[in-house]
Structure formats: structure tokens, C-alpha cells
Amino acid sequence: MGKTLDNVYKYQSLAYKYFLYFVSVALIVFFFPKGGKFKYEFQKGKPWQYDNLYAPIDFSIKKTDGEIAEEQLSLRNNKTDYYAFDATIFSDVTSGFEEDFRTVFPSGQYSEGQQRRLSDLGSAVLDSIYVLGIVQNLPVSNSINLVKNNEAISITPGNFVDLVKAKARVTSILSMGNRDVNQRLEALIQRSLRTNVFYDEALTDRALEEELSRISYTRGEVSEGTLIIAKGEVVEAENFKILNSLKEEYESELWRGTNYYFIILGYTILVALVLVMLFLFLKRYRYEIFQNNNKVTFIFFNILLMVLATTLMVKNNEDYVYVVPLCILPLVLKNFFDARLGLFVHVLTVLILGFVVPNSFEYIFLQTIAGIVTILTASELYKRANLFISVGQITFIYIVGYFAFHAIHEGNLENIEWILFGIFVLNGLLTLFAQPLIYIYEKIFGLISDVSLLELSDTNSKLLKELSDKAPGTFHHSLQVANLAEAAANEIRANAMLVRVGALYHDIGKMEKPTFFTENQITNVNPHDDLPPRESAKIIIDHVIRGIEIARKNKIPDRVIDFIRTHHGTTTVYYFFKKQQEMDAEVDEKDFKYPGPIPFSKETAILMMADAVEAASKSLKNPTFTVIDQFVEKIVKGQMQANQFLNANITLKEIEMVKKVLKHKLTNIYHLRVEYPE
């Protein structure tokens, strides 16, 4: 049972990677749009590179979005306006006229015949005006239907009258005859007039919607077996529309029935191959990252995030696919790891997205070039100007690339979709979100960026101020080591900021017993004189363990703690070892060795060399160029003979470059000048 548990614990890291791999493949395939993939790639203005293409099925030629939008606009501009005729208002007007008529033309002043004649004249005038009714507002449309008695009658706009025109018509009709009588009748009729024709917005909109719904989204049919395009023929505008129609029909038909399972299988295999390449790259070239499940999870999380964002955009509106700031991926990965890994992951992600985006070749080309530009230009992101410069260059690449593809497709610079420039600018603005995203990732995944390193390098931080107060000699030593190590890292193009921070914190364990370390002894009293060598060695060695504990308590990132662990590697506390040997010939050297591990990166190897050289340089009494040269050579040679750099990916050439920098810096520290002959 115990052996089984040992095997479980031994392989749990590998099992987690398998789990992460299969879950990632499943999620990516799940994110993909549900549709087949047309097996031919084609672009407008380029020759058809395949054999003659005959229609494999009957399909309709679909109109473009622009053509449909133009038809819809035409219908809206030429829509028919509907007006409702209210018959009850005419009845009220007639009744009101008859009641007021007796008051205006009383029987005592007018004979019965005159009253009948005037009443009939007034009724006739009203009837003539209310044939079509009086409209509330004169229409501006050229096509009008009047709904009267549940029947729509087409009316010429000029036949409509409003109240002003209706009153003018009454005046015109009654202009002949007895002036006094007609004026009274005219005033009576004009007082009685009311609008009874109103614009019916609901009916107008409903009629327009019906017209719009009858728009055909196709403009012709292609029968099975019809030649669509011949080999070598240039894909022109008409052929391009037919090919796009076939592509849409083919992809929708392909996803039906049992084809569904084969398409899923195909997508799964391709995505699985891409992610296998990522695992192989990590195992072969970034084994330290491969062993760290947290970092592997971080990489896969970012891939999934970009795939999800892009596929959601494709499903909702593929015209805005370039809004997704894909260049955040290499920016983030370069910031936490290195440029090569960032570019490799970016290219793999673009290959995955090439399965689902429209114009996949164009998309893959632009995103790959943008990713390369990101890797080449984005450096020292803790400097805000650098991020803005990098984003500007990325946006510029997108715009130039679009110009180039448009020129190839159209053969001119006409019909440029200017909205795409806004999309590219928006992409650049969203890329600026990389900075807060890096901070969020640091908190979630426990990683460290250059921005955090810059904050940690502040000597006014709580921990470094405590070191300065409790162990001023150690603090000064750490500053000197930081300067030496940073210069050496710059020389061999290692992470200079990381080395500097590691150097500042590498000896914080000495705060607990500062007087046991020579740099903090301000008197001639040495506490080691009263201790046996073995106990003295233990106090010296323990500063590494204490340093790790203090760093973790103060939430110092693991990448910085690595420098505390490795800055002495597995070297021997030689002074006390020799002192113990003088007292006891049989001494176990292991009791006088640091626990390790030995340095496992260029940065930790540089710190080991700089720390040893700076500490030992205090013993130089009369330093000269020759003495310093031999001194540095001796110390680094001893570390190499002790196999301290076996796990560090640092070459002999780089070690020589580091030694050269250390010699130069020590020469400057001791202010050595050329010795002139007397």
C-alpha cells in the first residue's frame, strides 16, 4: 500500500499535466463555432489554385450584406405612409353645423326657403371638403394610403388639405353671391371644421416590416454540376460571391447528421497536436517551467482566455475579430518568462484560431507579424512609455498589413473600410490592459514581473530598511553585490533587474545574529572566539535558512527567494572547517557545507560569483590590477571545481564575461590607476 502511494505522489505532477491537457483540448473544441470548414482557401483578386470547381450541390447565390442593406434603405426611403380616416368626426362636424346654423340664420330674419338653400349650400361645402378629410399635418411622403371604411385608398399627396387649406377652400367656394350672407356662412363653416385624418405610425411600421420581410436574401440559383471557376482563373467579384455562397451552404450542410462527429474528431486531433507541441517545447527547452504546474497552468489559462475571447467575437460579429487584443499574450508571457516562449505560445494560439476565423491566412499572417513586433519592441514594461511605444507599433503593423491585403484583393485603394482603422486603434487601447492584467496574474498565480521587481528594489522598503538598521554592514555588502551582479547580468543579457533584487535580499538572514558576521563587527570583539568551530559554522550556514523564513514571512516572491537558497550553493564554510580539522583530524565535511541547492539559472550563478568576490575582496590589503585579476580567477575557478554551476544554463564564455566585469568593477571600487615609472 505504501509503495502504491509513493507511486501516486511521484506521478501526480505528470497526471495533473495530462488532466490539464485533455481539459484544455475539450474546452477549445467546445468554444469553436459549430460549423464545418470549407476545404478550399480563396481570396478576391488571386488565381484559383485548385482544379476546376463544379457545384457539388444545388445552392442559392446569397446577396452580400451591402446589397441587402441597400435594398432595405431603398424600402425605408420609399415606404408608403398610412393615414386613418375618422368618420365620427365628420358626423360631429355636421351635427355641430346644423345646431349653430339656426343661431346664425334665425327664422325671424330668413325665410324657410333661404334657410333651406343656405343649409344645403353649407352641407355641400362640408361634403366636398371631407371627401378625403382634413389632415392634421400635410404629408411629405410621395406614397400615401388613406384607410377609409377598412379600405386603403392610394392618395396623391397634393389632394390632402390641412385646416388652413380647408378654410381657404371654403372662402373660395363662397366668394360668389350675397357677400353678407356668404361671409356669415363662411365663418360658421370654418368654425365647424376639425381634422379627421391622422398619421397611423403603427400601421405604417407594420407595413414596412412586411415589405422588409419579403426581401430575398438570394439572387439566383446554381445547379449541381455547374462549373463555378476554372483552375488558374482569377477570383473576380462575381465568382467571389458565388464561392462565398457555396462556402456558407457547404459549412452549414457539413455540420448535419453523422458529419458532426467527424468534424469534432478532426478539430480535436488538430488542437491536440498543437498543444502537444507546446508540451514538447516546454520539456525540451524550458524544463524548469515544465516541472512547475503553476506556471504550466498559467500558460494554458492564457491560451484558453484568448481562444474564448476570439471565438465569442467570431460567433457574435466576425467583422470585429481584430478587436480582440491577441498581442497581450506574448506581452504577458515575455514579462513573466522570456521572449522565445512568448512568441512560441503566441504562434500556436494563432494556429488554433486559424481554424475558426474568416480569411484565416490573412488573420494568421497579421497576428504572427504583430506578435513578432511585440516580442522585439516590448522591453522593460515597468517603464510606461515603452508599453505605449510597443502598442503604437503593433497598431501601425495592423494598419499597414490591412492596406497591403486590400491592395492585393481589390487592385486599388478604393472602398477602404475605414471602420477597420478604428478597430485596430481599439485593439491597441485594449492591449494597454496588459499592465493591470500582469498585476492580477501576480496575485492569482504568485508570479513576479519587472514592475514588482522594481518595487522590491526600493531600498526604503520595510525589509531592506530593517536590514539597514540591524545589519548595516550586510546592507552595504548587499548594495555592492547588487551593483556588481547587475553589471555582469547586463553584459551577458541576463535578467539584470531580477539579479539586482536577488542580491539586495540574499543575506537578509543575517539580521537575526548580525554580529556573528564580520561586516557588522565594529569592535575587535569576535563572538566566534568563544564558540567551537562546528557551532560557528552552523550559525553562518543557518543565515540561508533564516533568510528563506524571513522572506516568506514578508511575502517575498519565490523567484527572489531562489537567490537566498542558492547564493552559497553547496560550498564549504572553509575557515571553520579548517579550524575544526586542526582540533580533530576526523571531521565530516558535510557538517560545514551549505544545504544548497546549487545555482540553476544564469542569474543565480552570477549572484554566487559576485557575492563571493565582493565578500572576499575585503581581505585585499594592497590591491593592484594583477592581484585583482588573480583574485577573481581563483574564486570563480574554485566554484567551478566545486561543480556549483552544473545546473545553471551559463556557458564558459559567459562566465569569462562575468569575470571580466567583476575585475573591472573592483578596479573602479579601489580607484586603481596606472603605475607610472619613476
Short mmCIF file of C-alpha atoms in Angstrom, two decimals, residues 35-36 250-267:
data_model
loop_
_atom_site.label_atom_id
_atom_site.label_comp_id
_atom_site.label_asym_id
_atom_site.label_seq_id
_atom_site.Cartn_x
_atom_site.Cartn_y
_atom_site.Cartn_z
CA GLY A 35 -19.88 24.60 -38.32
CA GLY A 36 -17.75 22.74 -40.81
CA TYR A 250 -21.27 23.74 -47.54
CA GLU A 251 -20.31 24.55 -43.95
CA SER A 252 -23.93 24.55 -42.74
CA GLU A 253 -24.70 21.27 -44.52
CA LEU A 254 -21.44 19.68 -43.36
CA TRP A 255 -22.35 20.06 -39.68
CA ARG A 256 -25.53 17.99 -40.00
CA GLY A 257 -26.03 14.30 -39.37
CA THR A 258 -23.10 11.97 -38.70
CA ASN A 259 -20.67 14.55 -40.13
CA TYR A 260 -20.88 16.28 -36.77
CA TYR A 261 -18.84 13.59 -35.03
CA PHE A 262 -16.15 13.50 -37.69
CA ILE A 263 -15.76 17.29 -37.58
CA ILE A 264 -15.44 17.19 -33.79
CA LEU A 265 -12.85 14.43 -34.15
CA GLY A 266 -10.89 16.43 -36.71
CA TYR A 267 -10.86 19.59 -34.58
#
